[in-house]
Amino acid sequence: MTTNPLHAPSSALRAAPTRLDVAIVGAGFGGMYAVYKFRQMGLKIQGFEAGGDVGGVWYWNRYPGARVDLPSIDYSFAFSPEIEQEWTWSEQFAAQPELLRYINFVADRLDLRRHIQFNTRVCSAVWDEPRALWVVKTDRGDVYEATYCVMATGPLSVPKDPEIPGLDRYRGRLLRAARWPHEPVRFEGQRVGVIGTGSTGIQIVQEVGKEAGELFVFQRTPSFTMPMRNEALTPDYVAEVKRHYAGIRESARNSAVGGTRPQSTRAFFSVTPNQRRQLLEDAWKNGGLAMLGTFSDLLTNPEANEHVAEFVRGKIGEVVQDPVTAEKLKPRDYPIFARRPCLDTSYYETYNRPNVHLVDCLNDPILEITEKGVRTQSGEVELDVLILATGYDGLTGALLAFDVVGREGRTVNDKWKDGARSHLGLMMEGFPNLFMTTGPNGPAALANIIRISEHDVDWIAAAMTHMAQNGLSTIEPTAETEQRWMDIVFALSQRSLLLKAKTWYVGANVKDKPQGLTLFTGGFAKYREYCTAAAQDGYRAFTFTHAKEAVGA
Ligand SMILES: Cc1cc2nc3c(=O)[nH]c(=O)nc-3n(C[C@H](O)[C@H](O)[C@H](O)COP(=O)(O)OP(=O)(O)OC[C@H]3O[C@@H](n4cnc5c(N)ncnc54)[C@H](O)[C@@H]3O)c2cc1C
């Protein structure tokens, strides 16, 4: 019998607790692909997922109106040509039920579930330096030992309640968007409140507004949202896509956004005012994120950005009939696209309904949640249902939520106390053999996450193969390597208007969180180049140990 050089040593396999090659935390898109990939490599793997099934974000977020803001064709796995042919998307922008059906189809088709423990939260991962392995403990009391630990824990998986006193006093029905019940929720005749007007709040408002007796939208920061113009995909279109998937994927991998969204090299002021206006009108009519790709400098040139912001404010004024409400809905104090751009189907129109009321919390702040509803400065709004759409502890929250302890007892919490740091968003100095997918210093939320996840898992797999082929037992970036990467991330971020809004991108939505843009803003294609270079030069920027060098070995 031939032995796989990537396998855990057989002596360790015999020992309790359960010995693994790879522990994979999280079963969203990233974790699912990791399970598949490492199983293909013949490794002994175990996945862990806090939720009851696969799907990550799309398992948890079942709120009305939940829908992806990238074309479904892009927002899907590319690693399996068979699955691409077997699955047929029905809409340009799939809704959550269809996304979850797709995810389940993939899990069934590839028989992934048998490798994943559901309803299981990993509560600690501790590096055992003498034995050069990760000790992983779950909330079920199980202990695993793994050569590698892959954190596919998600950039937006730790929801955040609002910092408003009295939430526990509320006696009506409290619903969190990110922990939505699995059974249908009805709103007819109900007085409903929604706190939060980011992408999620917008999606909820436009659906619940149609049904609720009264809907009160508590808005602190208005968002810019653009028409999605979603449509059913015709059989001809789907057939065409299926014929050309290979090319579509290749161009996605080589684009800044990891998808088919057109990009432009045209600077805003390089064309006449009339042409600019026409291009913006076309983008508005075409829908989706077309507008962001219409000019090359909307995230770097404040003046160009303001022109586009004013164009969208004009559209809000055209749609919303009550001028006072329209004015409150117009964002004024941050650049457009600096908060995650939202796509809607009828958000602004919703405010023309007599049952929908906008509460402007900048001028009428929420003081507390009461037993009966929400008290703002101007009085109490009684509610049967209160929906929280108040966002996430983004990018870093999931890894900070449990004990991840590296060399010399240092935790990720220690390491990231002044902000997230890593090399390529993939690995951290001080945490050997620990990998992240869509980590906080990569392009994470700024490009198609499924393309990033696949890339990251492939990069991790190549590193593991390199180690197996060279008899290496640990890999870790040096402190200098990590610093160099952080310098690149920082330098790029200084040019970006993303810094100019108080968002989860910069940690501003979580009290006491270190502030700063730690995302790589150079685009997905450039990011891939950096990662490829890091491997192609023989991983020179990493330190390795040979099995015999491990302390105590
Ligand atoms: C409401 C919402 C809408 C979104 N819409 C879009 C969109 O339209 N377009 C887009 O590009 N992106 C969107 N995103 C971003 C989304 O995060 C990614 O697109 C993608 O789903 C991330 O996949 P993932 O596998 O990395 O993480 P996730 O899908 O978040 O999966 C991570 C999983 O890890 C599990 N986990 C975390 N910690 C532990 C632990 N300690 N133990 C066990 N399990 C753990 C979580 O339960 C979760 O299921 C959206 C996010 C949200 C929240």
Coordinates of C-alpha atoms and ligand atoms in Angstrom, one line a residue:
M1 CA 0.0 0.0 0.0
T2 CA 1.3 3.5 -0.8
T3 CA 1.2 6.1 1.9
N4 CA 0.1 9.6 1.2
P5 CA 3.0 11.9 2.3
L6 CA 0.4 14.5 3.4
H7 CA -1.2 12.2 5.9
A8 CA -0.8 12.7 9.7
P9 CA 1.8 10.4 11.1
S10 CA 0.3 7.0 11.8
S11 CA 1.4 7.0 15.5
A12 CA -0.6 10.2 16.0
L13 CA -3.6 8.7 14.1
R14 CA -3.7 6.0 16.8
A15 CA -3.7 8.4 19.6
A16 CA -6.9 9.9 21.1
P17 CA -8.1 12.6 20.8
T18 CA -9.1 12.3 17.1
R19 CA -6.1 13.0 14.9
L20 CA -6.6 15.0 11.7
D21 CA -4.6 16.4 8.9
V22 CA -6.9 19.4 8.6
A23 CA -9.5 20.9 10.9
I24 CA -11.9 23.2 8.9
V25 CA -14.0 25.7 10.8
G26 CA -17.1 27.0 9.0
A27 CA -19.2 25.4 6.3
G28 CA -20.1 28.4 4.1
F29 CA -18.8 28.6 0.5
G30 CA -15.2 28.7 1.8
G31 CA -15.4 25.8 4.2
M32 CA -17.3 23.6 1.7
Y33 CA -14.7 24.1 -1.0
A34 CA -12.0 23.4 1.6
V35 CA -13.7 20.1 2.6
Y36 CA -13.9 19.1 -1.0
K37 CA -10.4 20.1 -2.0
F38 CA -8.5 18.6 1.0
R39 CA -10.6 15.4 0.7
Q40 CA -9.5 15.2 -3.0
M41 CA -5.9 15.4 -1.8
G42 CA -6.5 12.3 0.4
L43 CA -6.2 14.2 3.7
K44 CA -8.0 13.3 6.9
I45 CA -10.3 16.2 7.4
Q46 CA -13.1 17.3 9.7
G47 CA -15.3 20.3 9.3
F48 CA -17.1 22.1 12.1
E49 CA -20.1 24.3 11.7
A50 CA -22.1 26.2 14.3
G51 CA -25.2 26.2 12.1
G52 CA -27.4 23.2 11.5
D53 CA -26.4 22.7 7.9
V54 CA -24.1 24.0 5.1
G55 CA -24.5 27.5 3.6
G56 CA -23.0 30.0 6.1
V57 CA -24.5 33.4 5.4
W58 CA -27.2 31.9 3.3
Y59 CA -28.1 29.3 6.0
W60 CA -28.5 32.0 8.7
N61 CA -30.0 35.0 6.7
R62 CA -33.5 33.8 5.8
Y63 CA -35.1 37.2 6.1
P64 CA -37.6 38.4 3.5
G65 CA -36.0 39.9 0.5
A66 CA -32.5 38.3 1.1
R67 CA -30.8 38.2 -2.3
V68 CA -27.3 38.3 -3.6
D69 CA -26.0 41.5 -5.2
L70 CA -23.7 39.9 -7.7
P71 CA -25.0 38.0 -10.8
S72 CA -25.8 34.4 -9.8
I73 CA -23.6 33.3 -12.7
D74 CA -20.6 34.9 -10.9
Y75 CA -21.7 34.1 -7.3
S76 CA -21.3 30.4 -7.7
F77 CA -18.5 27.8 -7.5
A78 CA -16.2 27.5 -10.5
F79 CA -14.1 24.5 -9.5
S80 CA -16.5 21.9 -10.9
P81 CA -17.4 22.1 -14.6
E82 CA -19.9 19.3 -14.0
I83 CA -21.8 21.3 -11.4
E84 CA -21.7 24.3 -13.6
Q85 CA -23.5 22.3 -16.3
E86 CA -25.9 20.5 -13.9
W87 CA -27.2 23.6 -12.1
T88 CA -29.4 26.2 -13.7
W89 CA -30.0 29.6 -12.2
S90 CA -33.4 31.0 -12.6
E91 CA -32.7 34.7 -11.9
Q92 CA -30.0 37.1 -12.6
F93 CA -29.7 37.9 -8.9
A94 CA -30.7 34.8 -7.0
A95 CA -32.8 35.1 -3.8
Q96 CA -31.7 33.3 -0.6
P97 CA -34.0 30.2 -1.1
E98 CA -32.4 29.6 -4.5
L99 CA -28.9 30.2 -3.2
L100 CA -29.5 27.7 -0.4
R101 CA -30.9 25.2 -2.8
Y102 CA -27.8 25.5 -4.9
I103 CA -25.5 25.2 -1.8
N104 CA -27.4 22.0 -0.8
F105 CA -27.2 20.7 -4.3
V106 CA -23.4 21.0 -4.2
A107 CA -23.2 19.5 -0.8
D108 CA -25.3 16.5 -1.9
R109 CA -23.6 16.1 -5.3
L110 CA -20.2 16.0 -3.7
D111 CA -21.3 14.2 -0.5
L112 CA -19.7 16.9 1.7
R113 CA -21.9 16.6 4.8
R114 CA -20.4 13.4 6.1
H115 CA -17.2 15.4 6.8
I116 CA -18.9 18.2 8.7
Q117 CA -20.2 18.3 12.3
F118 CA -23.1 20.6 12.4
N119 CA -24.5 22.4 15.4
T120 CA -21.0 22.4 16.6
R121 CA -19.0 25.5 17.6
V122 CA -15.3 25.4 17.8
C123 CA -14.5 27.1 21.1
S124 CA -10.7 27.0 21.1
A125 CA -7.8 26.2 18.8
V126 CA -4.5 26.1 20.6
W127 CA -1.1 25.6 19.0
D128 CA 0.9 22.8 20.7
E129 CA 4.4 23.8 19.9
P130 CA 6.3 20.7 21.0
R131 CA 4.1 18.5 19.0
A132 CA 3.6 21.0 16.1
L133 CA -0.2 20.6 15.9
W134 CA -3.4 22.4 16.6
V135 CA -5.6 21.2 19.5
V136 CA -9.2 22.0 18.5
K137 CA -12.0 21.9 21.1
T138 CA -15.7 22.1 20.4
D139 CA -18.7 23.1 22.5
R140 CA -19.7 19.4 22.5
G141 CA -16.6 18.7 24.5
D142 CA -14.8 16.9 21.7
V143 CA -11.1 17.3 21.1
Y144 CA -9.2 17.0 17.9
E145 CA -5.6 17.4 17.0
A146 CA -4.8 18.7 13.5
T147 CA -1.6 19.4 11.6
Y148 CA -3.4 22.3 9.9
C149 CA -6.3 24.5 10.9
V150 CA -8.3 26.3 8.2
M151 CA -10.5 29.1 9.4
A152 CA -13.3 29.5 6.9
T153 CA -15.3 31.4 9.6
G154 CA -16.6 34.2 7.3
P155 CA -16.1 37.9 7.1
L156 CA -19.7 38.6 8.1
S157 CA -20.7 35.8 10.4
V158 CA -20.9 37.5 13.8
P159 CA -24.0 39.6 14.0
K160 CA -24.1 42.7 16.2
D161 CA -27.0 44.0 18.2
P162 CA -27.4 47.8 18.4
E163 CA -25.9 49.5 21.4
I164 CA -29.3 50.8 22.6
P165 CA -30.4 50.3 26.2
G166 CA -33.4 48.1 27.0
L167 CA -33.3 45.5 24.3
D168 CA -33.9 42.7 26.8
R169 CA -37.0 44.5 28.1
Y170 CA -38.9 44.3 24.9
R171 CA -42.0 42.1 25.1
G172 CA -43.0 42.0 21.4
R173 CA -41.5 39.7 18.9
L174 CA -37.8 40.4 18.4
L175 CA -36.3 39.2 15.1
R176 CA -32.6 39.3 14.1
A177 CA -32.0 39.4 10.3
A178 CA -28.9 37.2 10.8
R179 CA -30.7 34.6 12.9
W180 CA -34.0 34.5 11.0
P181 CA -36.5 31.7 12.0
H182 CA -36.8 28.8 9.6
E183 CA -40.6 29.0 9.5
P184 CA -42.4 31.7 7.6
V185 CA -43.1 35.0 9.5
R186 CA -46.3 36.9 8.7
F187 CA -46.6 40.6 9.2
E188 CA -50.2 41.4 8.0
G189 CA -51.9 43.9 10.3
Q190 CA -48.8 44.1 12.5
R191 CA -46.9 47.2 13.6
V192 CA -43.3 46.4 12.6
G193 CA -40.1 48.3 13.3
V194 CA -36.8 47.9 11.5
I195 CA -33.6 49.2 13.0
G196 CA -30.8 49.5 10.4
T197 CA -30.7 50.6 6.8
G198 CA -27.7 48.9 5.3
S199 CA -28.1 46.3 2.5
T200 CA -30.0 43.9 4.8
G201 CA -32.4 46.6 6.2
I202 CA -33.1 47.8 2.6
Q203 CA -33.9 44.3 1.5
I204 CA -36.3 43.8 4.5
V205 CA -38.0 47.2 4.2
Q206 CA -39.0 46.8 0.6
E207 CA -40.6 43.4 1.3
V208 CA -42.1 43.9 4.8
G209 CA -43.5 47.3 3.7
K210 CA -45.8 45.5 1.3
E211 CA -47.3 43.4 4.0
A212 CA -47.1 45.1 7.4
G213 CA -50.0 47.1 8.8
E214 CA -47.5 49.9 9.7
L215 CA -43.8 49.8 9.1
F216 CA -41.4 52.2 11.0
V217 CA -37.9 52.4 9.6
F218 CA -35.4 53.7 12.1
Q219 CA -32.6 55.2 10.1
R220 CA -29.3 56.5 11.5
T221 CA -27.2 56.5 8.3
P222 CA -29.0 56.6 5.0
S223 CA -27.5 54.3 2.3
F224 CA -27.1 54.9 -1.4
T225 CA -29.0 52.2 -3.2
M226 CA -29.3 51.6 -6.9
P227 CA -31.9 49.6 -8.9
M228 CA -31.0 45.9 -9.2
R229 CA -33.2 45.4 -12.3
N230 CA -33.3 41.7 -11.5
E231 CA -34.8 39.5 -14.2
A232 CA -35.6 35.9 -14.9
L233 CA -32.8 34.2 -17.0
T234 CA -34.0 32.8 -20.3
P235 CA -33.1 29.3 -21.4
D236 CA -31.1 30.8 -24.3
Y237 CA -29.1 33.0 -22.0
V238 CA -28.4 30.1 -19.6
A239 CA -27.3 27.8 -22.5
E240 CA -25.0 30.5 -23.8
V241 CA -23.4 30.9 -20.3
K242 CA -23.0 27.2 -19.9
R243 CA -21.2 27.0 -23.2
H244 CA -18.8 29.7 -22.2
Y245 CA -18.3 29.1 -18.5
A246 CA -14.6 28.4 -18.8
G247 CA -14.0 31.8 -20.4
I248 CA -16.3 33.6 -18.0
R249 CA -14.4 32.1 -15.0
E250 CA -11.0 32.9 -16.5
S251 CA -11.9 36.6 -17.1
A252 CA -13.4 36.8 -13.5
R253 CA -10.2 35.5 -12.1
N254 CA -8.3 38.2 -14.0
S255 CA -10.6 41.0 -13.0
A256 CA -10.4 43.4 -10.1
V257 CA -13.8 42.4 -8.9
G258 CA -13.6 38.7 -9.5
G259 CA -16.7 38.7 -11.7
T260 CA -18.2 39.8 -15.0
R261 CA -19.1 43.3 -13.9
P262 CA -17.6 45.7 -16.5
Q263 CA -14.8 47.9 -15.4
S264 CA -13.7 51.0 -17.1
T265 CA -10.3 52.8 -17.5
R266 CA -12.2 56.0 -18.3
A267 CA -11.7 58.8 -15.6
F268 CA -14.8 60.7 -14.7
F269 CA -13.6 64.1 -15.9
S270 CA -12.1 62.7 -19.2
V271 CA -15.5 63.0 -20.8
T272 CA -17.9 66.0 -21.3
P273 CA -20.6 66.7 -18.7
N274 CA -23.3 65.6 -21.2
Q275 CA -21.5 62.3 -21.8
R276 CA -21.1 61.7 -18.1
R277 CA -24.7 62.3 -17.5
Q278 CA -25.7 59.9 -20.3
L279 CA -23.3 57.2 -19.0
L280 CA -24.8 57.6 -15.5
E281 CA -28.3 57.4 -16.9
D282 CA -27.4 54.3 -18.8
A283 CA -25.9 52.7 -15.7
W284 CA -29.0 53.5 -13.7
K285 CA -31.2 52.0 -16.4
N286 CA -29.0 48.9 -16.7
G287 CA -29.0 48.4 -12.9
G288 CA -26.8 46.3 -10.7
L289 CA -23.4 47.7 -9.8
A290 CA -23.0 49.0 -13.3
M291 CA -22.5 52.6 -12.1
L292 CA -19.4 51.7 -10.0
G293 CA -17.7 50.3 -13.1
T294 CA -18.6 53.2 -15.4
F295 CA -15.6 55.3 -14.4
S296 CA -12.2 54.3 -13.1
D297 CA -11.8 56.8 -10.4
L298 CA -15.0 56.8 -8.3
L299 CA -13.3 55.4 -5.3
T300 CA -10.2 57.7 -5.5
N301 CA -11.4 61.1 -6.8
P302 CA -13.6 62.8 -4.3
E303 CA -14.9 65.3 -6.8
A304 CA -15.9 62.6 -9.3
N305 CA -17.5 60.7 -6.5
E306 CA -19.6 63.7 -5.4
H307 CA -20.9 64.2 -8.9
V308 CA -22.2 60.6 -8.9
A309 CA -23.5 60.9 -5.4
E310 CA -25.5 64.0 -6.5
F311 CA -26.8 62.1 -9.5
V312 CA -28.2 59.4 -7.2
R313 CA -29.6 61.9 -4.7
G314 CA -31.5 63.4 -7.7
K315 CA -33.0 60.0 -8.5
I316 CA -34.1 59.6 -4.8
G317 CA -35.8 63.0 -5.2
E318 CA -37.5 61.9 -8.4
V319 CA -38.9 58.6 -6.8
V320 CA -39.9 59.7 -3.3
Q321 CA -43.0 61.8 -3.4
D322 CA -42.8 63.5 0.0
P323 CA -39.9 66.0 -0.3
V324 CA -39.1 65.9 3.5
T325 CA -38.8 62.1 3.4
A326 CA -36.7 62.2 0.2
E327 CA -34.4 64.7 1.8
K328 CA -33.9 62.4 4.8
L329 CA -33.1 59.5 2.6
K330 CA -30.3 61.3 0.7
P331 CA -26.9 60.5 2.2
R332 CA -24.8 63.6 2.6
D333 CA -21.9 62.9 4.8
Y334 CA -19.8 60.2 3.1
P335 CA -18.8 59.3 -0.5
I336 CA -21.0 57.1 -2.5
F337 CA -19.7 53.5 -2.6
A338 CA -17.7 54.0 0.6
R339 CA -20.4 52.1 2.4
R340 CA -21.1 48.7 0.7
P341 CA -23.2 49.8 -2.3
C342 CA -26.8 48.4 -2.1
L343 CA -29.1 47.2 -4.8
D344 CA -32.8 47.3 -4.4
T345 CA -36.0 46.4 -6.2
S346 CA -38.3 49.0 -4.8
Y347 CA -36.7 50.6 -1.7
Y348 CA -37.3 54.3 -2.4
E349 CA -40.8 53.6 -3.8
T350 CA -41.7 51.9 -0.5
Y351 CA -41.7 55.3 1.2
N352 CA -44.6 56.4 -1.0
R353 CA -46.8 53.8 0.7
P354 CA -49.0 55.3 3.4
N355 CA -48.2 52.6 5.9
V356 CA -44.4 53.2 5.8
H357 CA -42.8 55.8 8.0
L358 CA -39.2 56.9 8.1
V359 CA -37.8 57.8 11.5
D360 CA -34.8 59.9 11.1
C361 CA -32.6 58.9 14.1
L362 CA -30.0 61.6 13.4
N363 CA -32.6 64.3 14.3
D364 CA -34.8 62.1 16.5
P365 CA -32.4 59.7 18.2
I366 CA -33.5 56.4 19.7
L367 CA -33.2 56.7 23.5
E368 CA -34.2 53.2 24.5
I369 CA -36.1 50.0 23.7
T370 CA -39.1 49.8 25.9
E371 CA -41.4 46.9 26.8
K372 CA -43.7 48.0 24.0
G373 CA -41.4 49.3 21.3
V374 CA -38.8 52.0 20.6
R375 CA -38.6 55.3 22.4
T376 CA -37.0 58.1 20.4
Q377 CA -36.6 61.7 21.6
S378 CA -40.0 62.6 20.2
G379 CA -41.9 59.7 21.8
E380 CA -42.6 56.0 22.0
V381 CA -43.4 53.9 18.9
E382 CA -45.3 50.8 19.9
L383 CA -44.5 47.7 17.9
D384 CA -45.7 44.1 17.6
V385 CA -42.5 43.1 15.9
L386 CA -39.0 44.6 16.1
I387 CA -36.4 43.6 13.4
L388 CA -32.7 44.1 14.0
A389 CA -30.7 44.6 10.8
T390 CA -27.8 46.1 12.6
G391 CA -24.8 44.5 10.9
Y392 CA -21.8 42.5 11.9
D393 CA -18.5 42.6 13.6
G394 CA -17.0 42.4 10.2
L395 CA -13.8 40.8 8.9
T396 CA -12.3 40.0 12.3
G397 CA -15.3 39.2 14.5
A398 CA -15.4 35.4 14.0
L399 CA -11.7 34.8 14.9
L400 CA -11.9 37.1 17.9
A401 CA -15.0 35.4 19.2
F402 CA -13.2 32.3 20.4
D403 CA -9.7 31.4 21.7
V404 CA -7.2 31.1 18.9
V405 CA -3.9 30.7 20.6
G406 CA -0.6 30.6 18.7
R407 CA 3.1 30.3 19.6
E408 CA 4.1 31.3 23.1
G409 CA 0.5 31.5 24.2
R410 CA -0.3 34.6 22.1
T411 CA -3.9 34.9 21.1
V412 CA -5.4 36.5 17.9
N413 CA -7.0 39.0 20.3
D414 CA -3.5 40.1 21.4
K415 CA -2.2 40.1 17.9
W416 CA -5.0 42.1 16.5
K417 CA -5.4 44.5 19.4
D418 CA -4.5 47.5 17.2
G419 CA -6.1 46.1 14.1
A420 CA -6.0 42.9 12.0
R421 CA -2.6 41.9 10.6
S422 CA -1.6 39.0 8.5
H423 CA 0.3 38.0 5.4
L424 CA -1.9 38.1 2.3
G425 CA -5.0 37.7 4.6
L426 CA -4.0 34.0 4.5
M427 CA -1.6 33.4 7.4
M428 CA -0.3 35.1 10.6
E429 CA 3.1 35.4 12.0
G430 CA 3.0 33.5 15.4
F431 CA 0.3 31.1 14.2
P432 CA 2.0 28.3 12.3
N433 CA -0.1 26.0 10.0
L434 CA -3.1 28.2 10.6
F435 CA -4.8 29.5 7.4
M436 CA -7.7 31.8 6.8
T437 CA -10.0 32.1 3.8
T438 CA -11.2 35.6 2.8
G439 CA -9.1 36.9 5.7
P440 CA -9.2 40.5 6.8
N441 CA -6.1 41.8 4.9
G442 CA -7.1 40.3 1.6
P443 CA -9.7 41.7 -0.8
A444 CA -12.5 40.0 1.2
A445 CA -15.7 42.1 0.9
L446 CA -14.4 44.1 -2.1
A447 CA -14.5 41.3 -4.7
N448 CA -16.5 38.2 -5.4
I449 CA -16.0 36.2 -2.2
I450 CA -16.5 32.8 -3.9
R451 CA -13.7 33.5 -6.3
I452 CA -11.5 34.6 -3.4
S453 CA -12.5 31.5 -1.3
E454 CA -11.6 29.2 -4.2
H455 CA -8.3 31.0 -4.7
D456 CA -7.4 30.9 -1.0
V457 CA -8.2 27.2 -0.6
D458 CA -6.1 26.4 -3.7
W459 CA -3.2 28.5 -2.4
I460 CA -3.4 26.7 1.0
A461 CA -3.5 23.3 -0.8
A462 CA -0.4 24.2 -2.8
A463 CA 1.4 25.2 0.3
M464 CA 0.5 21.9 2.0
T465 CA 1.7 20.0 -1.0
H466 CA 4.9 21.9 -1.1
M467 CA 5.5 21.0 2.6
A468 CA 4.7 17.3 2.1
Q469 CA 7.0 17.1 -0.9
N470 CA 9.8 18.7 1.1
G471 CA 9.3 17.0 4.4
L472 CA 8.3 20.2 6.1
S473 CA 6.1 20.2 9.2
T474 CA 5.3 23.9 9.9
I475 CA 4.9 27.0 7.8
E476 CA 4.6 30.6 9.1
P477 CA 5.2 34.0 7.6
T478 CA 8.0 36.0 9.1
A479 CA 7.3 39.2 11.0
E480 CA 9.1 41.2 8.3
T481 CA 7.0 39.5 5.5
E482 CA 3.8 40.3 7.4
Q483 CA 4.9 43.9 7.9
R484 CA 5.7 44.3 4.2
W485 CA 2.3 43.1 3.3
M486 CA 0.6 45.4 5.8
D487 CA 2.6 48.3 4.4
I488 CA 1.2 47.5 0.9
V489 CA -2.3 47.2 2.2
F490 CA -1.9 50.5 4.2
A491 CA -0.4 52.4 1.3
L492 CA -3.2 51.4 -1.1
S493 CA -5.9 52.1 1.5
Q494 CA -4.7 55.7 1.9
R495 CA -5.7 56.4 -1.7
S496 CA -9.2 55.0 -1.2
L497 CA -12.4 56.9 -0.4
L498 CA -13.5 53.8 1.6
L499 CA -11.6 55.4 4.5
K500 CA -14.1 58.3 4.5
A501 CA -17.2 56.5 5.8
K502 CA -17.9 55.1 9.2
T503 CA -18.5 51.5 8.2
W504 CA -17.7 47.9 9.1
Y505 CA -15.0 48.1 6.4
V506 CA -13.1 50.3 8.9
G507 CA -14.4 48.8 12.1
A508 CA -16.5 51.9 12.9
N509 CA -19.7 50.0 13.7
V510 CA -18.3 48.2 16.7
K511 CA -17.6 50.0 20.0
D512 CA -13.9 50.1 20.9
K513 CA -12.8 48.3 17.8
P514 CA -9.5 49.5 16.3
Q515 CA -10.3 51.7 13.4
G516 CA -8.7 51.5 10.0
L517 CA -9.1 50.0 6.5
T518 CA -7.2 46.7 6.6
L519 CA -8.7 45.4 3.4
F520 CA -6.5 45.0 0.3
T521 CA -7.9 47.6 -2.1
G522 CA -5.8 46.7 -5.1
G523 CA -8.3 44.4 -6.7
F524 CA -8.6 40.6 -6.9
A525 CA -6.4 40.1 -9.9
K526 CA -3.5 42.0 -8.3
Y527 CA -4.1 40.1 -5.1
R528 CA -3.7 36.8 -6.9
E529 CA -0.5 38.0 -8.4
Y530 CA 1.0 38.7 -5.0
C531 CA -0.2 35.3 -3.7
T532 CA 1.2 33.5 -6.7
A533 CA 4.5 35.3 -6.4
A534 CA 4.8 34.3 -2.7
A535 CA 4.5 30.6 -3.7
Q536 CA 6.5 30.8 -6.9
D537 CA 9.7 32.1 -5.3
G538 CA 9.8 28.9 -3.2
Y539 CA 7.9 30.4 -0.2
R540 CA 11.0 32.4 0.7
A541 CA 9.0 34.8 2.8
F542 CA 7.9 32.0 5.1
T543 CA 9.8 30.0 7.7
F544 CA 9.5 26.3 7.8
T545 CA 10.5 23.6 10.2
H546 CA 11.4 20.0 9.2
A547 CA 9.6 17.3 11.2
K548 CA 12.7 16.6 13.2
E549 CA 13.2 20.3 14.1
A550 CA 9.8 20.6 15.9
V551 CA 10.5 21.4 19.5
G552 CA 10.6 18.3 21.6
A553 CA 10.3 16.0 18.5
Ligands
LIG1 C1 -26.8 39.1 4.7 C2 -25.6 39.0 3.9 C3 -25.7 39.2 2.5 C4 -24.6 39.1 1.7 N1 -24.7 39.3 0.4 C5 -23.6 39.2 -0.4 C6 -23.7 39.5 -1.7 O1 -24.8 39.8 -2.2 N2 -22.6 39.4 -2.5 C7 -21.4 39.1 -1.9 O2 -20.4 39.0 -2.7 N3 -21.3 38.8 -0.6 C8 -22.3 38.9 0.2 N4 -22.2 38.7 1.5 C9 -20.9 38.4 2.0 C10 -20.8 36.9 2.4 O3 -20.2 36.9 3.7 C11 -20.0 36.1 1.4 O4 -20.5 36.3 0.1 C12 -19.9 34.6 1.6 O5 -21.1 34.0 1.9 C13 -18.9 34.3 2.7 O6 -18.7 32.9 2.7 P1 -17.8 32.2 3.8 O7 -17.8 30.8 3.6 O8 -16.4 32.9 3.8 O9 -18.4 32.7 5.2 P2 -19.8 32.4 5.8 O10 -20.9 32.2 4.8 O11 -20.1 33.5 6.8 O12 -19.6 31.0 6.6 C14 -18.9 31.0 7.8 C15 -19.5 29.9 8.7 O13 -18.6 29.7 9.7 C16 -19.3 29.4 10.9 N5 -18.5 29.7 12.1 C17 -17.9 30.8 12.4 N6 -17.2 30.7 13.6 C18 -17.4 29.4 13.9 C19 -16.9 28.6 15.0 N7 -16.1 29.1 16.0 N8 -17.3 27.3 15.1 C20 -18.1 26.7 14.1 N9 -18.5 27.4 13.1 C21 -18.2 28.7 13.0 C22 -20.5 30.3 10.8 O14 -21.6 29.7 11.5 C23 -20.8 30.3 9.3 O15 -21.8 29.4 8.9 C24 -23.3 38.8 2.3 C25 -23.2 38.6 3.7 C26 -24.4 38.7 4.4 C27 -24.3 38.6 5.9

